[in-house]
Coordinates of C-alpha atoms in Angstrom, one line a residue:
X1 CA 44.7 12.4 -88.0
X2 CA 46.7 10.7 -85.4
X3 CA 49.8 12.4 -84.2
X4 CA 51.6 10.7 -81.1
X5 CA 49.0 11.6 -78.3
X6 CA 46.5 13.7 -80.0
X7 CA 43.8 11.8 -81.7
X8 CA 41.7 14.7 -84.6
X9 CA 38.8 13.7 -86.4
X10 CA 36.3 15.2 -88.3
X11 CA 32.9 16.0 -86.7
X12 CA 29.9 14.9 -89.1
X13 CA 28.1 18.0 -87.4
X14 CA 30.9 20.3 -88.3
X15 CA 34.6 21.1 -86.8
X16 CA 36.9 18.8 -85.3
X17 CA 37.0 16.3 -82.7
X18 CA 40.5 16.2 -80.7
X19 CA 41.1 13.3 -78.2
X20 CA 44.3 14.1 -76.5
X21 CA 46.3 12.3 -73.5
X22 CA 49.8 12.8 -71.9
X23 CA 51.3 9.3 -72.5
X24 CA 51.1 6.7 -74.2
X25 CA 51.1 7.7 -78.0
X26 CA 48.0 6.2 -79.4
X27 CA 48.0 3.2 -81.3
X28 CA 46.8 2.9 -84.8
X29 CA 44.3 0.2 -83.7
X30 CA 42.8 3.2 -81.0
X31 CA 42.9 5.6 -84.0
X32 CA 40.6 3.0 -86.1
X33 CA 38.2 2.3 -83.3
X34 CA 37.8 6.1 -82.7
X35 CA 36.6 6.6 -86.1
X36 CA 34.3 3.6 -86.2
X37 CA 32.2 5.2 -83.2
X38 CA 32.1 9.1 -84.7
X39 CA 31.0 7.4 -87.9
X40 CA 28.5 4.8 -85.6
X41 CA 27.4 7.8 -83.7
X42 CA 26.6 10.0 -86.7
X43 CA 24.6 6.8 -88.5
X44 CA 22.6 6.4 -85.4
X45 CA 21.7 10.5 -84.8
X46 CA 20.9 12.1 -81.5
X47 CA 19.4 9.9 -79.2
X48 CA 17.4 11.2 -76.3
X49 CA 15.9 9.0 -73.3
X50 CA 12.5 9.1 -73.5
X51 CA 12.5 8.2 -69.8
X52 CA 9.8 11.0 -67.7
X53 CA 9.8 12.0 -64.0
X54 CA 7.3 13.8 -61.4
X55 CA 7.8 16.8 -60.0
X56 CA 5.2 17.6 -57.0
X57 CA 4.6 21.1 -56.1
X58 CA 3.6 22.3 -53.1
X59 CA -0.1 22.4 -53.3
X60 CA 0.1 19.1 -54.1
X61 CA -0.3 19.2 -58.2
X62 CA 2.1 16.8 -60.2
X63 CA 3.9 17.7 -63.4
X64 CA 6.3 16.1 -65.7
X65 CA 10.3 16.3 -66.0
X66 CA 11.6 15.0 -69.1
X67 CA 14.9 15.2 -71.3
X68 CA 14.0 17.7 -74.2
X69 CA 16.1 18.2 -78.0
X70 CA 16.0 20.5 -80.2
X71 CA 12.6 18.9 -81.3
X72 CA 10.9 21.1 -78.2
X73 CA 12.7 24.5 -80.0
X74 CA 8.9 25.9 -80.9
X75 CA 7.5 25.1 -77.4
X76 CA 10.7 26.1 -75.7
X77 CA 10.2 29.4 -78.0
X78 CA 6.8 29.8 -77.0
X79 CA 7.6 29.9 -73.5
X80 CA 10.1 32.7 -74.2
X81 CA 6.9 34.5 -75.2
X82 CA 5.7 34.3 -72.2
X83 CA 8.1 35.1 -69.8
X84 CA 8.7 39.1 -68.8
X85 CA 12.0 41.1 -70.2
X86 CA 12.9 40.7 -66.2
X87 CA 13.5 36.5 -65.9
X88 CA 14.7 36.6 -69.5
X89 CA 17.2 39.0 -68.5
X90 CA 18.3 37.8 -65.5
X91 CA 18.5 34.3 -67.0
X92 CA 20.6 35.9 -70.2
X93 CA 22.4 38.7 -68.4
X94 CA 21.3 40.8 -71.0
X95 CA 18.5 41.7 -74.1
X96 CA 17.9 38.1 -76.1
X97 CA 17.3 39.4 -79.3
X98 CA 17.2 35.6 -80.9
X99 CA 16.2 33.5 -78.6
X100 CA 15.9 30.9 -81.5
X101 CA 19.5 31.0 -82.0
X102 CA 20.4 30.5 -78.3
X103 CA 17.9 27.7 -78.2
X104 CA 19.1 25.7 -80.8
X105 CA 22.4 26.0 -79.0
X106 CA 21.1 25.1 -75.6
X107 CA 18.6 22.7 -76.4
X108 CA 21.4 20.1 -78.4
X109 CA 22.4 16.8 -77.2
X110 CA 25.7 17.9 -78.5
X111 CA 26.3 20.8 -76.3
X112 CA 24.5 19.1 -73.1
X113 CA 21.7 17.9 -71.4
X114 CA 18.6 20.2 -71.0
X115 CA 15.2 18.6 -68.6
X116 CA 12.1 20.4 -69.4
X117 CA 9.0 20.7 -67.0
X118 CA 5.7 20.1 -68.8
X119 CA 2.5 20.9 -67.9
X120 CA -0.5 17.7 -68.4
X121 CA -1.7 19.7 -71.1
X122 CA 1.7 19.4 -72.7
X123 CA 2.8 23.3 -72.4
X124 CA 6.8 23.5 -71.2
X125 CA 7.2 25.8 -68.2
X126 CA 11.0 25.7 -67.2
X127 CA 13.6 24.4 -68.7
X128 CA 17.0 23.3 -66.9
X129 CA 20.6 22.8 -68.8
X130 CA 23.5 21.3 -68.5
X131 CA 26.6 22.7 -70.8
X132 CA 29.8 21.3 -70.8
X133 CA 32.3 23.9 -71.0
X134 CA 35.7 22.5 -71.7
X135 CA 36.3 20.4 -68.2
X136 CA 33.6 22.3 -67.0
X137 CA 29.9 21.8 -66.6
X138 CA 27.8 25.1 -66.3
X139 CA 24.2 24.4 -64.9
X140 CA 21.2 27.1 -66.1
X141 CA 17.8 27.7 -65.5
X142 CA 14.3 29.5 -67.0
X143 CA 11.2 29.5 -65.5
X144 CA 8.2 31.1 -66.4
X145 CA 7.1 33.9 -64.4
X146 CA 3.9 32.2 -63.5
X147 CA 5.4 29.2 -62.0
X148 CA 7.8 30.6 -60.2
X149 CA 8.8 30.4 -56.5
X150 CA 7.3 26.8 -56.0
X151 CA 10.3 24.7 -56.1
X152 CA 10.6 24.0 -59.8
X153 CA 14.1 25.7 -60.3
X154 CA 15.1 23.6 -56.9
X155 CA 13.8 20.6 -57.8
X156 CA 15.3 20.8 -61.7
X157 CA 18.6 21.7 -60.6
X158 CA 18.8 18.6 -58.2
X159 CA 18.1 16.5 -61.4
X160 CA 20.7 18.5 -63.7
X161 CA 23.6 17.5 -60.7
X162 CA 22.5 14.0 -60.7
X163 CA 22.9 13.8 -64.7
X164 CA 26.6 15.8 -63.9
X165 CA 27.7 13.2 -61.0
X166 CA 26.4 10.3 -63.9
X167 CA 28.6 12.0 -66.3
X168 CA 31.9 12.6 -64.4
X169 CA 31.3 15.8 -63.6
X170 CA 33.7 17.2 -60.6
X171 CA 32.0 20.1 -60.5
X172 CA 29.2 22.4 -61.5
X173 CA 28.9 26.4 -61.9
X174 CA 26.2 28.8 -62.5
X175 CA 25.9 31.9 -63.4
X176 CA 23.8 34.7 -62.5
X177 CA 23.2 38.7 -61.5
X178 CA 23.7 39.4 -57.4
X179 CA 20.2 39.5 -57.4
X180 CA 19.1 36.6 -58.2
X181 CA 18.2 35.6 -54.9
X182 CA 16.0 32.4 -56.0
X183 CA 19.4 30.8 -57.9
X184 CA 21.5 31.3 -55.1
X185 CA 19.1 29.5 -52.6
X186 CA 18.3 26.6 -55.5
X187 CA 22.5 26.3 -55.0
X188 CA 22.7 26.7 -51.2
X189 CA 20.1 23.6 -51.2
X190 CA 21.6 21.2 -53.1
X191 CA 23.6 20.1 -49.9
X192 CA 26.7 20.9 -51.5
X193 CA 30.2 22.6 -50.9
X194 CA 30.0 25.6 -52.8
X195 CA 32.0 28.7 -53.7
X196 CA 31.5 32.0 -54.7
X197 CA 33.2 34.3 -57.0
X198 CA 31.8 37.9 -57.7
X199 CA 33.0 40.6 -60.4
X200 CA 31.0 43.7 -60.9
X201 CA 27.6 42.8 -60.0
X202 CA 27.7 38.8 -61.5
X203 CA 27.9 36.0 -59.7
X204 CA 29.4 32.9 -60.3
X205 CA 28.4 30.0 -57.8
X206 CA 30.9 26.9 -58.2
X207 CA 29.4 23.4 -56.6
X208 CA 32.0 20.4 -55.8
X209 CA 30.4 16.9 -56.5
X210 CA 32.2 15.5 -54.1
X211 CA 29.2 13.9 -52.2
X212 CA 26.1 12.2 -53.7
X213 CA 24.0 15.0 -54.4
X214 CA 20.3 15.2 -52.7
X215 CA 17.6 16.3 -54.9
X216 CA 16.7 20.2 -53.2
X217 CA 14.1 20.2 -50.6
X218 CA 10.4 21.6 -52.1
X219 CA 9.1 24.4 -49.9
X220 CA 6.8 22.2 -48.0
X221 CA 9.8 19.9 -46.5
X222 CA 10.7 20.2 -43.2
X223 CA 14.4 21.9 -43.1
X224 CA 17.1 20.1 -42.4
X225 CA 20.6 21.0 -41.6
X226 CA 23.3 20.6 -44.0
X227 CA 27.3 20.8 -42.6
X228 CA 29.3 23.1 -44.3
X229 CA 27.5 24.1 -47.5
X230 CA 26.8 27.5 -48.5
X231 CA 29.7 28.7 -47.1
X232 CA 31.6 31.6 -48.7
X233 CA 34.9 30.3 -49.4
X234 CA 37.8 31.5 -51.9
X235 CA 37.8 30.8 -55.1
X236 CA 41.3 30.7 -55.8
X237 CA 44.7 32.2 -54.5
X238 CA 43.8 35.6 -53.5
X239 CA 40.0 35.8 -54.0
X240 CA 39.5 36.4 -49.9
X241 CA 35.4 38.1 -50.7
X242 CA 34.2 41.3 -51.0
X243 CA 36.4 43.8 -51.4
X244 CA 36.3 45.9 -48.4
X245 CA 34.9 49.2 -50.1
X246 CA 32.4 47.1 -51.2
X247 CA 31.8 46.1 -47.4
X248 CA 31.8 49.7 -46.5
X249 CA 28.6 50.2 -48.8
X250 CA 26.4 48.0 -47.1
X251 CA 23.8 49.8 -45.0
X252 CA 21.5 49.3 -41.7
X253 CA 18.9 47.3 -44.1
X254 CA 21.4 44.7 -44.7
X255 CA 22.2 44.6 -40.9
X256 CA 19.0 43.7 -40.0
X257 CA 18.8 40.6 -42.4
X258 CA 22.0 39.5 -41.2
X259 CA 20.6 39.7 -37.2
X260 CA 17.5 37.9 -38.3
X261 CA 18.9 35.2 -40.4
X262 CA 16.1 36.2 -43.3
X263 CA 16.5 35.9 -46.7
X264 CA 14.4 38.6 -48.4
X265 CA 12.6 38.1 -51.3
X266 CA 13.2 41.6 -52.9
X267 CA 17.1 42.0 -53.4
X268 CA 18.6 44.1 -51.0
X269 CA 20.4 47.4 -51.8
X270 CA 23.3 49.3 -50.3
X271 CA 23.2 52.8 -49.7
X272 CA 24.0 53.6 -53.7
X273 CA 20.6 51.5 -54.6
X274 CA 23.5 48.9 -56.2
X275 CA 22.3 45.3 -54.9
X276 CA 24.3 43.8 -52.9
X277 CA 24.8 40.1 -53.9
X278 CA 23.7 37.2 -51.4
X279 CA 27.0 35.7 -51.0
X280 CA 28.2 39.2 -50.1
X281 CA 25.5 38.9 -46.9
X282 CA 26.5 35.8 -45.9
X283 CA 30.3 36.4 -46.3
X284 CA 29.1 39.0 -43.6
X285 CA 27.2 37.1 -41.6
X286 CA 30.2 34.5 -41.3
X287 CA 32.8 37.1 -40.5
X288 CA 30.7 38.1 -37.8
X289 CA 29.5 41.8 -38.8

């Protein structure tokens, strides 16, 4: 249907396809070409790059990063298996009761990009994706307990940015618990401007691609330092950080990180046992506390 400025087609996959702008009206001759291409593109099927990278790890092992479909559902499945209730909760927020559902979803061309890391024997360990969201692009990650902390998440998320920047991308978010200290430093070390955003315990870490983004560092690199990333800035009018109750709950623990510049491992509580979200420490550590 063409109507002035809105362009509404059907989608072969199901729903509707609206291409809209503010001025000119669209021609009839537009109209015609975007039909050709839905009706091209739904000939032609999803079409993947078969295209592989290397990821090296820090003891010096080498292992695969490739685009994955919804062809890798059963292996993508099978690493569900094998991951504890914690990582699959803290990568769902919640219970996954069917994962095959979610991975349909995640792992379609249609709905964004997803890189997988395979092992030489052909197992998938982690997966990274890429969901467009409206004008947004949300970035997410799973690895498997067993091959975590050894710069996959880091070094997939670097590749998942470069695919956004590719796309068009102005930004990227992610989402994730306050303690889910591993996401927010695969974030902090993209080399990015970031912000944070936190409601009741979830986190939501905003990157601008306004720079070229550098694939993260893997644990053996020397450190380097980056100019204003990391930062805890607003999100929006009014959003000025923690609130300052939640401030007032932060105990001597969390003092002693901030004096020693650590980031712990184990997330870090406040003196209700509620943990206290990384960006929260460093919105501390930059207002001087």
């Amino acid at each position: 249907m063409l109507d002035e400025t809105v362009i509404r087609l059907r989608d072969p996959n199901g729903g509707t396809i609206t291409v809209e702008r503010p001025y000119p009206p669209f021609t009839p001759t537009e109209f015609a070409r975007a039909r050709a291409l839905v009706e091209l593109d739904a000939r032609l099927g999803p079409r993947v790059p078969r295209a592989q990278d290397v990821l090296t790890l820090p003891e010096g092992n080498e292992i695969t990063v490739r685009r994955a479909d919804q062809g890798d559902v059963a292996a993508a499945r099978a690493m569900h298996d094998r991951c504890s209730a914690r990582t699959l909760r803290m990568r769902y927020h919640g219970p996954v009761a069917d994962a095959d559902r979610y991975l349909n979803h995640l792992l379609s061309p249609r709905f964004g990009r997803t890189l997988a890391v395979e092992t030489a024997s052909g197992r998938i360990v982690a997966l990274g994706h890429l969901l467009w969201d409206g004008d947004e692009t949300e970035v997410a990650l799973l690895v498997e307990d067993q091959w975590q902390r050894r710069g996959i998440g880091a070094g997939l998320l670097g590749r998942l940015v470069a695919l956004a920047v590719e796309a068009g991308c102005e930004n990227v978010y992610a989402v994730t618990q306050s303690s889910n200290t591993g996401m927010v430093a695969a974030m902090r070390g993209l080399g990015l401007p970031l912000d944070y955003q936190i409601e009741e315990g979830t986190l939501v870490i905003t990157a601008r691609l306004n720079a070229a983004p550098v694939r993260p560092r893997l644990p053996q690199d020397a450190p380097r330092a980056l100019p204003g990333s990391g930062s805890l800035r607003p999100s929006g009018p009014g959003r000025a950080g923690p609130s300052a109750e939640r401030l007032a709950q932060v105990g001597p623990e969390v003092l002693d990180v901030l004096q020693s510049d650590r980031h712990p491992q184990q997330p870090v509580a406040d003196a209700r046992g509620t943990p206290v979200p990384s960006a929260t420490i460093r919105w501390l550590m930059e207002a001087g506390c």
